């Protein structure tokens, strides 16, 4: 809802936030704008089929990205979401492509069903938000630095970083209300020792809870602990390993993988225990176990 007297804006084509072209304001009827909107205005709507580009550092509020619309933050620029009087300062029904920086502090952000957030940069911060179970958070731009902002509850979460050049550590307690997909951690053949997505590399252990399925494919590699921090990963439905690798234990801590549903290994390598440390890898399976191709490995004395 808008405050009385505030100017409402909507897009009428592709727009940015420093140019009034293709912006309309409501003055009893929709009319061409003479300025671009900012956080002092009322509702700002990016309409279906339009792309709104942040090509300078701006502050916005009461921003709605409709289904079929795209919000695009360019590299090197910051979009600040102001914590205004409305409950939701940013609502996304369409697509949000983030190549830059999003600063939101305590602002109200929500990703509605069928919305998509694409984190297309190395490092950076994923905005803290209310994620619908049918929303998608896709991390696609990481090369050597994990984003912050992982310690929240997502809908679907996908790690698909084809340019990743080294091991990347999530270092967060994460809840995923739907599915967790790891589909790329290196440009070529999988390298579980040198280019993997990992939970911990310190003495701190973390927990990832997935209500749906976990899926690993395209030679991606996922590891739990890599040091002395004991990690837990709970999967509410199935674990599917098609190619690549999953590793439960590397280093001086025991870790536990629990799958409430089925486990299907159709390729790749399941590494129970990777090194010579005297630690334990525990794998609990509540449903059926199908092993049609691939390898299960247990190395070392643990």
PDB file of C-alpha atoms in Angstrom:
ATOM      1  CA  UNK A   1       0.000   0.000   0.000  1.00  0.00           C
ATOM      2  CA  UNK A   2       1.110   3.570  -0.662  1.00  0.00           C
ATOM      3  CA  UNK A   3       1.015   6.592   1.583  1.00  0.00           C
ATOM      4  CA  UNK A   4      -1.474   9.274   0.549  1.00  0.00           C
ATOM      5  CA  UNK A   5       0.134  11.903  -1.635  1.00  0.00           C
ATOM      6  CA  UNK A   6       3.075   9.785  -2.770  1.00  0.00           C
ATOM      7  CA  UNK A   7       3.737   9.488  -6.500  1.00  0.00           C
ATOM      8  CA  UNK A   8       3.250   6.047  -7.986  1.00  0.00           C
ATOM      9  CA  UNK A   9       5.506   4.917 -10.838  1.00  0.00           C
ATOM     10  CA  UNK A  10       5.314   2.108 -13.360  1.00  0.00           C
ATOM     11  CA  UNK A  11       7.490   1.103 -16.287  1.00  0.00           C
ATOM     12  CA  UNK A  12       6.280   1.444 -19.864  1.00  0.00           C
ATOM     13  CA  UNK A  13       9.234  -0.311 -21.503  1.00  0.00           C
ATOM     14  CA  UNK A  14      12.815  -0.998 -20.447  1.00  0.00           C
ATOM     15  CA  UNK A  15      13.967   1.525 -17.831  1.00  0.00           C
ATOM     16  CA  UNK A  16      16.767   2.532 -15.490  1.00  0.00           C
ATOM     17  CA  UNK A  17      16.677   4.568 -12.301  1.00  0.00           C
ATOM     18  CA  UNK A  18      18.514   7.692 -13.491  1.00  0.00           C
ATOM     19  CA  UNK A  19      16.504   8.344 -16.664  1.00  0.00           C
ATOM     20  CA  UNK A  20      12.794   9.253 -16.829  1.00  0.00           C
ATOM     21  CA  UNK A  21      12.369   7.615 -20.243  1.00  0.00           C
ATOM     22  CA  UNK A  22       9.695   4.889 -20.228  1.00  0.00           C
ATOM     23  CA  UNK A  23       8.603   5.741 -16.681  1.00  0.00           C
ATOM     24  CA  UNK A  24       5.000   6.729 -16.054  1.00  0.00           C
ATOM     25  CA  UNK A  25       3.520   8.459 -12.987  1.00  0.00           C
ATOM     26  CA  UNK A  26      -0.051   8.268 -11.760  1.00  0.00           C
ATOM     27  CA  UNK A  27      -1.789  11.630 -11.468  1.00  0.00           C
ATOM     28  CA  UNK A  28      -5.350  10.353 -11.642  1.00  0.00           C
ATOM     29  CA  UNK A  29      -4.246   8.722 -14.898  1.00  0.00           C
ATOM     30  CA  UNK A  30      -0.895   7.412 -16.137  1.00  0.00           C
ATOM     31  CA  UNK A  31       1.306  10.113 -17.654  1.00  0.00           C
ATOM     32  CA  UNK A  32       4.933  10.300 -18.867  1.00  0.00           C
ATOM     33  CA  UNK A  33       7.319  10.972 -15.977  1.00  0.00           C
ATOM     34  CA  UNK A  34       9.800  13.843 -15.941  1.00  0.00           C
ATOM     35  CA  UNK A  35      12.067  12.243 -13.319  1.00  0.00           C
ATOM     36  CA  UNK A  36      13.008   8.660 -12.454  1.00  0.00           C
ATOM     37  CA  UNK A  37      11.586   7.212  -9.201  1.00  0.00           C
ATOM     38  CA  UNK A  38      13.429   6.960  -5.902  1.00  0.00           C
ATOM     39  CA  UNK A  39      12.728   5.812  -2.343  1.00  0.00           C
ATOM     40  CA  UNK A  40      10.680   8.916  -1.469  1.00  0.00           C
ATOM     41  CA  UNK A  41       8.017   7.959  -4.006  1.00  0.00           C
ATOM     42  CA  UNK A  42       5.157   5.501  -3.576  1.00  0.00           C
ATOM     43  CA  UNK A  43       4.786   2.166  -5.339  1.00  0.00           C
ATOM     44  CA  UNK A  44       7.318   1.503  -8.101  1.00  0.00           C
ATOM     45  CA  UNK A  45       6.219  -1.299 -10.422  1.00  0.00           C
ATOM     46  CA  UNK A  46       8.365  -3.031 -13.033  1.00  0.00           C
ATOM     47  CA  UNK A  47       5.750  -4.437 -15.353  1.00  0.00           C
ATOM     48  CA  UNK A  48       5.790  -7.807 -17.115  1.00  0.00           C
ATOM     49  CA  UNK A  49       8.098  -7.921 -20.132  1.00  0.00           C
ATOM     50  CA  UNK A  50      10.219  -4.968 -18.986  1.00  0.00           C
ATOM     51  CA  UNK A  51      13.821  -4.823 -17.706  1.00  0.00           C
ATOM     52  CA  UNK A  52      14.730  -2.285 -15.008  1.00  0.00           C
ATOM     53  CA  UNK A  53      18.479  -1.658 -14.766  1.00  0.00           C
ATOM     54  CA  UNK A  54      20.396  -0.269 -11.786  1.00  0.00           C
ATOM     55  CA  UNK A  55      23.327   1.428 -13.530  1.00  0.00           C
ATOM     56  CA  UNK A  56      24.199   3.842 -10.705  1.00  0.00           C
ATOM     57  CA  UNK A  57      24.064   3.601  -6.934  1.00  0.00           C
ATOM     58  CA  UNK A  58      20.426   4.178  -5.961  1.00  0.00           C
ATOM     59  CA  UNK A  59      18.044   3.802  -3.015  1.00  0.00           C
ATOM     60  CA  UNK A  60      14.540   2.454  -3.676  1.00  0.00           C
ATOM     61  CA  UNK A  61      11.453   1.501  -1.671  1.00  0.00           C
ATOM     62  CA  UNK A  62       8.057  -0.118  -2.333  1.00  0.00           C
ATOM     63  CA  UNK A  63       9.466  -1.787  -5.444  1.00  0.00           C
ATOM     64  CA  UNK A  64       7.495  -4.559  -7.178  1.00  0.00           C
ATOM     65  CA  UNK A  65       8.974  -6.773  -9.914  1.00  0.00           C
ATOM     66  CA  UNK A  66       6.003  -8.367 -11.649  1.00  0.00           C
ATOM     67  CA  UNK A  67       6.009 -11.876 -13.053  1.00  0.00           C
ATOM     68  CA  UNK A  68       7.794 -11.767 -16.406  1.00  0.00           C
ATOM     69  CA  UNK A  69       9.719  -8.605 -15.427  1.00  0.00           C
ATOM     70  CA  UNK A  70      13.444  -8.374 -14.623  1.00  0.00           C
ATOM     71  CA  UNK A  71      15.401  -6.271 -12.128  1.00  0.00           C
ATOM     72  CA  UNK A  72      19.075  -6.059 -13.126  1.00  0.00           C
ATOM     73  CA  UNK A  73      21.845  -4.635 -10.889  1.00  0.00           C
ATOM     74  CA  UNK A  74      24.993  -3.971 -12.915  1.00  0.00           C
ATOM     75  CA  UNK A  75      28.479  -4.816 -11.634  1.00  0.00           C
ATOM     76  CA  UNK A  76      30.071  -2.071  -9.570  1.00  0.00           C
ATOM     77  CA  UNK A  77      26.795  -0.487  -8.421  1.00  0.00           C
ATOM     78  CA  UNK A  78      24.763  -0.756  -5.226  1.00  0.00           C
ATOM     79  CA  UNK A  79      21.013  -1.061  -4.907  1.00  0.00           C
ATOM     80  CA  UNK A  80      19.925  -0.024  -1.415  1.00  0.00           C
ATOM     81  CA  UNK A  81      16.450  -1.138  -0.365  1.00  0.00           C
ATOM     82  CA  UNK A  82      15.110   1.426   2.080  1.00  0.00           C
ATOM     83  CA  UNK A  83      13.205   0.209   5.134  1.00  0.00           C
ATOM     84  CA  UNK A  84      10.132   2.372   4.622  1.00  0.00           C
ATOM     85  CA  UNK A  85       6.619   2.394   6.031  1.00  0.00           C
ATOM     86  CA  UNK A  86       5.307  -0.437   3.827  1.00  0.00           C
ATOM     87  CA  UNK A  87       5.595  -4.021   5.061  1.00  0.00           C
ATOM     88  CA  UNK A  88       7.391  -5.071   1.877  1.00  0.00           C
ATOM     89  CA  UNK A  89      10.042  -2.761   0.519  1.00  0.00           C
ATOM     90  CA  UNK A  90      10.893  -5.127  -2.359  1.00  0.00           C
ATOM     91  CA  UNK A  91       8.593  -7.826  -3.754  1.00  0.00           C
ATOM     92  CA  UNK A  92       9.833 -10.050  -6.576  1.00  0.00           C
ATOM     93  CA  UNK A  93       7.480 -12.124  -8.705  1.00  0.00           C
ATOM     94  CA  UNK A  94       9.770 -12.143 -11.748  1.00  0.00           C
ATOM     95  CA  UNK A  95      13.592 -12.301 -12.025  1.00  0.00           C
ATOM     96  CA  UNK A  96      16.311 -10.479 -10.104  1.00  0.00           C
ATOM     97  CA  UNK A  97      19.784 -10.617 -11.717  1.00  0.00           C
ATOM     98  CA  UNK A  98      22.435  -9.345  -9.314  1.00  0.00           C
ATOM     99  CA  UNK A  99      25.891  -8.583 -10.716  1.00  0.00           C
ATOM    100  CA  UNK A 100      26.509  -5.850  -8.150  1.00  0.00           C
ATOM    101  CA  UNK A 101      25.644  -5.187  -4.499  1.00  0.00           C
ATOM    102  CA  UNK A 102      22.328  -5.216  -2.665  1.00  0.00           C
ATOM    103  CA  UNK A 103      22.160  -3.381   0.661  1.00  0.00           C
ATOM    104  CA  UNK A 104      18.957  -4.004   2.573  1.00  0.00           C
ATOM    105  CA  UNK A 105      19.641  -3.781   6.339  1.00  0.00           C
ATOM    106  CA  UNK A 106      16.264  -4.476   7.982  1.00  0.00           C
ATOM    107  CA  UNK A 107      14.156  -3.824   4.877  1.00  0.00           C
ATOM    108  CA  UNK A 108      11.304  -6.198   4.083  1.00  0.00           C
ATOM    109  CA  UNK A 109      12.149  -8.284   0.992  1.00  0.00           C
ATOM    110  CA  UNK A 110      10.153 -11.217  -0.337  1.00  0.00           C
ATOM    111  CA  UNK A 111      10.535 -13.615  -3.247  1.00  0.00           C
ATOM    112  CA  UNK A 112       7.097 -14.858  -4.245  1.00  0.00           C
ATOM    113  CA  UNK A 113       6.281 -18.263  -5.816  1.00  0.00           C
ATOM    114  CA  UNK A 114       7.946 -18.751  -9.235  1.00  0.00           C
ATOM    115  CA  UNK A 115      10.338 -15.818  -8.672  1.00  0.00           C
ATOM    116  CA  UNK A 116      14.049 -16.215  -9.451  1.00  0.00           C
ATOM    117  CA  UNK A 117      17.093 -14.606  -7.832  1.00  0.00           C
ATOM    118  CA  UNK A 118      20.347 -15.094  -9.790  1.00  0.00           C
ATOM    119  CA  UNK A 119      23.528 -14.283  -7.871  1.00  0.00           C
ATOM    120  CA  UNK A 120      25.790 -13.670 -10.863  1.00  0.00           C
ATOM    121  CA  UNK A 121      28.883 -12.354  -9.103  1.00  0.00           C
ATOM    122  CA  UNK A 122      31.844 -13.638  -7.101  1.00  0.00           C
ATOM    123  CA  UNK A 123      31.416 -13.138  -3.357  1.00  0.00           C
ATOM    124  CA  UNK A 124      28.930 -10.422  -2.479  1.00  0.00           C
ATOM    125  CA  UNK A 125      25.833 -10.824  -0.354  1.00  0.00           C
ATOM    126  CA  UNK A 126      22.555 -12.637  -0.983  1.00  0.00           C
ATOM    127  CA  UNK A 127      19.817 -10.364   0.424  1.00  0.00           C
ATOM    128  CA  UNK A 128      18.029 -11.562   3.521  1.00  0.00           C
ATOM    129  CA  UNK A 129      14.443 -12.206   2.503  1.00  0.00           C
ATOM    130  CA  UNK A 130      11.275 -14.224   2.919  1.00  0.00           C
ATOM    131  CA  UNK A 131      11.618 -16.926   0.237  1.00  0.00           C
ATOM    132  CA  UNK A 132       8.523 -18.773  -0.927  1.00  0.00           C
ATOM    133  CA  UNK A 133       8.997 -22.551  -1.098  1.00  0.00           C
ATOM    134  CA  UNK A 134       8.479 -22.321  -4.884  1.00  0.00           C
ATOM    135  CA  UNK A 135      11.044 -19.523  -5.370  1.00  0.00           C
ATOM    136  CA  UNK A 136      14.546 -20.117  -6.761  1.00  0.00           C
ATOM    137  CA  UNK A 137      17.876 -18.815  -5.489  1.00  0.00           C
ATOM    138  CA  UNK A 138      20.614 -19.599  -8.029  1.00  0.00           C
ATOM    139  CA  UNK A 139      24.304 -18.950  -7.305  1.00  0.00           C
ATOM    140  CA  UNK A 140      26.022 -18.840 -10.691  1.00  0.00           C
ATOM    141  CA  UNK A 141      28.892 -16.329 -10.603  1.00  0.00           C
ATOM    142  CA  UNK A 142      31.267 -17.565  -7.900  1.00  0.00           C
ATOM    143  CA  UNK A 143      34.889 -18.186  -8.873  1.00  0.00           C
ATOM    144  CA  UNK A 144      36.762 -18.311  -5.544  1.00  0.00           C
ATOM    145  CA  UNK A 145      34.685 -16.566  -2.830  1.00  0.00           C
ATOM    146  CA  UNK A 146      31.420 -17.721  -1.333  1.00  0.00           C
ATOM    147  CA  UNK A 147      28.656 -15.135  -0.951  1.00  0.00           C
ATOM    148  CA  UNK A 148      27.482 -14.109   2.491  1.00  0.00           C
ATOM    149  CA  UNK A 149      23.813 -14.210   3.409  1.00  0.00           C
ATOM    150  CA  UNK A 150      23.534 -17.996   3.180  1.00  0.00           C
ATOM    151  CA  UNK A 151      22.344 -18.408   6.774  1.00  0.00           C
ATOM    152  CA  UNK A 152      18.622 -18.101   6.049  1.00  0.00           C
ATOM    153  CA  UNK A 153      15.703 -20.171   4.751  1.00  0.00           C
ATOM    154  CA  UNK A 154      15.456 -20.538   0.966  1.00  0.00           C
ATOM    155  CA  UNK A 155      12.888 -22.162  -1.327  1.00  0.00           C
ATOM    156  CA  UNK A 156      14.887 -23.991  -4.022  1.00  0.00           C
ATOM    157  CA  UNK A 157      18.648 -23.415  -3.867  1.00  0.00           C
ATOM    158  CA  UNK A 158      21.018 -24.165  -6.763  1.00  0.00           C
ATOM    159  CA  UNK A 159      24.815 -23.874  -6.933  1.00  0.00           C
ATOM    160  CA  UNK A 160      25.806 -23.705 -10.613  1.00  0.00           C
ATOM    161  CA  UNK A 161      29.220 -22.028 -10.816  1.00  0.00           C
ATOM    162  CA  UNK A 162      30.903 -23.133 -14.034  1.00  0.00           C
ATOM    163  CA  UNK A 163      33.749 -20.652 -13.484  1.00  0.00           C
ATOM    164  CA  UNK A 164      34.682 -21.876  -9.996  1.00  0.00           C
ATOM    165  CA  UNK A 165      38.467 -22.254  -9.725  1.00  0.00           C
ATOM    166  CA  UNK A 166      39.019 -23.459  -6.161  1.00  0.00           C
ATOM    167  CA  UNK A 167      37.295 -24.901  -3.092  1.00  0.00           C
ATOM    168  CA  UNK A 168      34.537 -22.645  -1.773  1.00  0.00           C
ATOM    169  CA  UNK A 169      33.183 -22.915   1.782  1.00  0.00           C
ATOM    170  CA  UNK A 170      29.578 -22.091   2.674  1.00  0.00           C
ATOM    171  CA  UNK A 171      30.312 -21.677   6.425  1.00  0.00           C
ATOM    172  CA  UNK A 172      26.628 -21.254   7.297  1.00  0.00           C
ATOM    173  CA  UNK A 173      23.642 -22.988   8.845  1.00  0.00           C
ATOM    174  CA  UNK A 174      21.210 -23.175   5.940  1.00  0.00           C
ATOM    175  CA  UNK A 175      17.583 -24.253   5.615  1.00  0.00           C
ATOM    176  CA  UNK A 176      16.241 -25.141   2.169  1.00  0.00           C
ATOM    177  CA  UNK A 177      12.469 -25.593   2.139  1.00  0.00           C
ATOM    178  CA  UNK A 178      12.414 -27.363  -1.245  1.00  0.00           C
ATOM    179  CA  UNK A 179      15.332 -28.773  -3.310  1.00  0.00           C
ATOM    180  CA  UNK A 180      19.120 -28.350  -3.131  1.00  0.00           C
ATOM    181  CA  UNK A 181      20.908 -28.715  -6.480  1.00  0.00           C
ATOM    182  CA  UNK A 182      24.678 -28.740  -6.982  1.00  0.00           C
ATOM    183  CA  UNK A 183      25.190 -28.726 -10.734  1.00  0.00           C
ATOM    184  CA  UNK A 184      28.589 -27.085 -11.340  1.00  0.00           C
ATOM    185  CA  UNK A 185      31.684 -26.448  -9.224  1.00  0.00           C
ATOM    186  CA  UNK A 186      34.379 -26.438 -11.920  1.00  0.00           C
ATOM    187  CA  UNK A 187      34.571 -25.836 -15.681  1.00  0.00           C
ATOM    188  CA  UNK A 188      35.825 -29.351 -16.569  1.00  0.00           C
ATOM    189  CA  UNK A 189      35.910 -32.812 -15.052  1.00  0.00           C
ATOM    190  CA  UNK A 190      35.154 -32.872 -11.364  1.00  0.00           C
ATOM    191  CA  UNK A 191      37.949 -32.209  -8.892  1.00  0.00           C
ATOM    192  CA  UNK A 192      36.733 -33.068  -5.380  1.00  0.00           C
ATOM    193  CA  UNK A 193      40.094 -32.247  -3.808  1.00  0.00           C
ATOM    194  CA  UNK A 194      40.671 -28.896  -5.500  1.00  0.00           C
ATOM    195  CA  UNK A 195      37.375 -27.416  -6.676  1.00  0.00           C
ATOM    196  CA  UNK A 196      34.350 -28.358  -4.592  1.00  0.00           C
ATOM    197  CA  UNK A 197      31.506 -26.730  -2.723  1.00  0.00           C
ATOM    198  CA  UNK A 198      32.138 -27.450   0.961  1.00  0.00           C
ATOM    199  CA  UNK A 199      30.307 -26.844   4.225  1.00  0.00           C
ATOM    200  CA  UNK A 200      33.202 -26.081   6.608  1.00  0.00           C
ATOM    201  CA  UNK A 201      36.949 -25.528   6.645  1.00  0.00           C
ATOM    202  CA  UNK A 202      37.322 -24.581  10.313  1.00  0.00           C
ATOM    203  CA  UNK A 203      36.633 -25.949  13.789  1.00  0.00           C
ATOM    204  CA  UNK A 204      33.041 -24.722  13.477  1.00  0.00           C
ATOM    205  CA  UNK A 205      30.487 -27.291  12.372  1.00  0.00           C
ATOM    206  CA  UNK A 206      27.366 -26.397  10.397  1.00  0.00           C
ATOM    207  CA  UNK A 207      23.986 -27.903   9.616  1.00  0.00           C
ATOM    208  CA  UNK A 208      22.155 -27.842   6.290  1.00  0.00           C
ATOM    209  CA  UNK A 209      18.518 -28.940   6.345  1.00  0.00           C
ATOM    210  CA  UNK A 210      16.812 -29.746   3.032  1.00  0.00           C
ATOM    211  CA  UNK A 211      13.088 -30.506   3.065  1.00  0.00           C
ATOM    212  CA  UNK A 212      13.022 -31.785  -0.532  1.00  0.00           C
ATOM    213  CA  UNK A 213      15.627 -33.559  -2.676  1.00  0.00           C
ATOM    214  CA  UNK A 214      19.368 -33.046  -3.030  1.00  0.00           C
ATOM    215  CA  UNK A 215      20.680 -33.512  -6.557  1.00  0.00           C
ATOM    216  CA  UNK A 216      24.332 -33.605  -7.761  1.00  0.00           C
ATOM    217  CA  UNK A 217      25.169 -33.740 -11.467  1.00  0.00           C
ATOM    218  CA  UNK A 218      27.385 -32.358 -14.257  1.00  0.00           C
ATOM    219  CA  UNK A 219      30.568 -33.456 -12.459  1.00  0.00           C
ATOM    220  CA  UNK A 220      29.940 -31.137  -9.524  1.00  0.00           C
ATOM    221  CA  UNK A 221      31.592 -31.897  -6.166  1.00  0.00           C
ATOM    222  CA  UNK A 222      30.090 -31.375  -2.703  1.00  0.00           C
ATOM    223  CA  UNK A 223      31.852 -31.998   0.607  1.00  0.00           C
ATOM    224  CA  UNK A 224      30.840 -31.683   4.223  1.00  0.00           C
ATOM    225  CA  UNK A 225      33.629 -31.045   6.769  1.00  0.00           C
ATOM    226  CA  UNK A 226      37.188 -30.398   5.655  1.00  0.00           C
ATOM    227  CA  UNK A 227      38.696 -29.717   9.082  1.00  0.00           C
ATOM    228  CA  UNK A 228      37.689 -30.231  12.728  1.00  0.00           C
ATOM    229  CA  UNK A 229      34.146 -28.879  12.513  1.00  0.00           C
ATOM    230  CA  UNK A 230      31.572 -31.670  12.617  1.00  0.00           C
ATOM    231  CA  UNK A 231      28.822 -31.109  10.043  1.00  0.00           C
ATOM    232  CA  UNK A 232      25.289 -32.444   9.591  1.00  0.00           C
ATOM    233  CA  UNK A 233      23.218 -32.547   6.419  1.00  0.00           C
ATOM    234  CA  UNK A 234      19.576 -33.658   6.659  1.00  0.00           C
ATOM    235  CA  UNK A 235      17.578 -34.430   3.505  1.00  0.00           C
ATOM    236  CA  UNK A 236      13.813 -34.790   3.845  1.00  0.00           C
ATOM    237  CA  UNK A 237      13.268 -36.665   0.588  1.00  0.00           C
ATOM    238  CA  UNK A 238      15.800 -38.211  -1.841  1.00  0.00           C
ATOM    239  CA  UNK A 239      19.527 -37.922  -2.559  1.00  0.00           C
ATOM    240  CA  UNK A 240      20.369 -38.316  -6.249  1.00  0.00           C
ATOM    241  CA  UNK A 241      24.015 -38.573  -7.384  1.00  0.00           C
ATOM    242  CA  UNK A 242      24.257 -38.734 -11.180  1.00  0.00           C
ATOM    243  CA  UNK A 243      27.888 -37.665 -11.660  1.00  0.00           C
ATOM    244  CA  UNK A 244      30.605 -35.824  -9.777  1.00  0.00           C
ATOM    245  CA  UNK A 245      31.200 -36.528  -6.092  1.00  0.00           C
ATOM    246  CA  UNK A 246      29.711 -36.324  -2.605  1.00  0.00           C
ATOM    247  CA  UNK A 247      32.088 -36.557   0.375  1.00  0.00           C
ATOM    248  CA  UNK A 248      30.980 -36.897   4.002  1.00  0.00           C
ATOM    249  CA  UNK A 249      34.290 -36.672   5.942  1.00  0.00           C
ATOM    250  CA  UNK A 250      37.676 -35.101   5.264  1.00  0.00           C
ATOM    251  CA  UNK A 251      39.719 -34.080   8.289  1.00  0.00           C
ATOM    252  CA  UNK A 252      39.609 -34.372  12.046  1.00  0.00           C
ATOM    253  CA  UNK A 253      35.865 -34.420  12.698  1.00  0.00           C
ATOM    254  CA  UNK A 254      33.024 -36.882  12.235  1.00  0.00           C
ATOM    255  CA  UNK A 255      30.040 -35.842  10.119  1.00  0.00           C
ATOM    256  CA  UNK A 256      26.570 -37.240   9.457  1.00  0.00           C
ATOM    257  CA  UNK A 257      24.460 -37.412   6.308  1.00  0.00           C
ATOM    258  CA  UNK A 258      20.817 -38.402   6.919  1.00  0.00           C
ATOM    259  CA  UNK A 259      18.429 -39.074   4.032  1.00  0.00           C
ATOM    260  CA  UNK A 260      14.823 -39.667   5.046  1.00  0.00           C
ATOM    261  CA  UNK A 261      13.845 -40.906   1.582  1.00  0.00           C
ATOM    262  CA  UNK A 262      15.576 -42.833  -1.186  1.00  0.00           C
ATOM    263  CA  UNK A 263      19.215 -42.737  -2.255  1.00  0.00           C
ATOM    264  CA  UNK A 264      19.862 -43.188  -5.977  1.00  0.00           C
ATOM    265  CA  UNK A 265      23.464 -43.400  -7.195  1.00  0.00           C
ATOM    266  CA  UNK A 266      23.502 -43.552 -10.994  1.00  0.00           C
ATOM    267  CA  UNK A 267      27.088 -42.362 -11.466  1.00  0.00           C
ATOM    268  CA  UNK A 268      29.884 -40.392  -9.857  1.00  0.00           C
ATOM    269  CA  UNK A 269      31.696 -41.125  -6.601  1.00  0.00           C
ATOM    270  CA  UNK A 270      30.269 -41.362  -3.100  1.00  0.00           C
ATOM    271  CA  UNK A 271      33.190 -40.763  -0.727  1.00  0.00           C
ATOM    272  CA  UNK A 272      32.398 -41.899   2.786  1.00  0.00           C
ATOM    273  CA  UNK A 273      35.789 -41.057   4.317  1.00  0.00           C
ATOM    274  CA  UNK A 274      38.590 -39.424   2.349  1.00  0.00           C
ATOM    275  CA  UNK A 275      41.757 -39.260   4.450  1.00  0.00           C
ATOM    276  CA  UNK A 276      43.631 -41.076   7.194  1.00  0.00           C
ATOM    277  CA  UNK A 277      42.097 -39.317  10.188  1.00  0.00           C
ATOM    278  CA  UNK A 278      40.472 -41.501  12.839  1.00  0.00           C
ATOM    279  CA  UNK A 279      37.015 -40.015  12.384  1.00  0.00           C
ATOM    280  CA  UNK A 280      33.662 -41.456  11.388  1.00  0.00           C
ATOM    281  CA  UNK A 281      31.364 -40.890   8.439  1.00  0.00           C
ATOM    282  CA  UNK A 282      27.746 -41.769   9.259  1.00  0.00           C
ATOM    283  CA  UNK A 283      25.189 -42.201   6.472  1.00  0.00           C
ATOM    284  CA  UNK A 284      21.573 -42.837   7.452  1.00  0.00           C
ATOM    285  CA  UNK A 285      19.113 -43.916   4.739  1.00  0.00           C
ATOM    286  CA  UNK A 286      15.383 -44.069   5.496  1.00  0.00           C
ATOM    287  CA  UNK A 287      14.100 -45.234   2.103  1.00  0.00           C
ATOM    288  CA  UNK A 288      15.368 -47.462  -0.683  1.00  0.00           C
ATOM    289  CA  UNK A 289      18.986 -47.623  -1.811  1.00  0.00           C
ATOM    290  CA  UNK A 290      19.675 -47.937  -5.543  1.00  0.00           C
ATOM    291  CA  UNK A 291      23.259 -48.207  -6.783  1.00  0.00           C
ATOM    292  CA  UNK A 292      23.280 -48.724 -10.550  1.00  0.00           C
ATOM    293  CA  UNK A 293      26.588 -47.117 -11.530  1.00  0.00           C
ATOM    294  CA  UNK A 294      29.491 -45.155 -10.077  1.00  0.00           C
ATOM    295  CA  UNK A 295      31.767 -45.796  -7.084  1.00  0.00           C
ATOM    296  CA  UNK A 296      31.531 -45.835  -3.303  1.00  0.00           C
ATOM    297  CA  UNK A 297      34.867 -45.112  -1.619  1.00  0.00           C
ATOM    298  CA  UNK A 298      36.083 -45.393   1.963  1.00  0.00           C
ATOM    299  CA  UNK A 299      39.716 -44.350   2.402  1.00  0.00           C
ATOM    300  CA  UNK A 300      41.953 -44.145   5.444  1.00  0.00           C
ATOM    301  CA  UNK A 301      41.578 -45.511   8.948  1.00  0.00           C
ATOM    302  CA  UNK A 302      38.332 -43.848  10.000  1.00  0.00           C
TER     303      UNK A 302
END
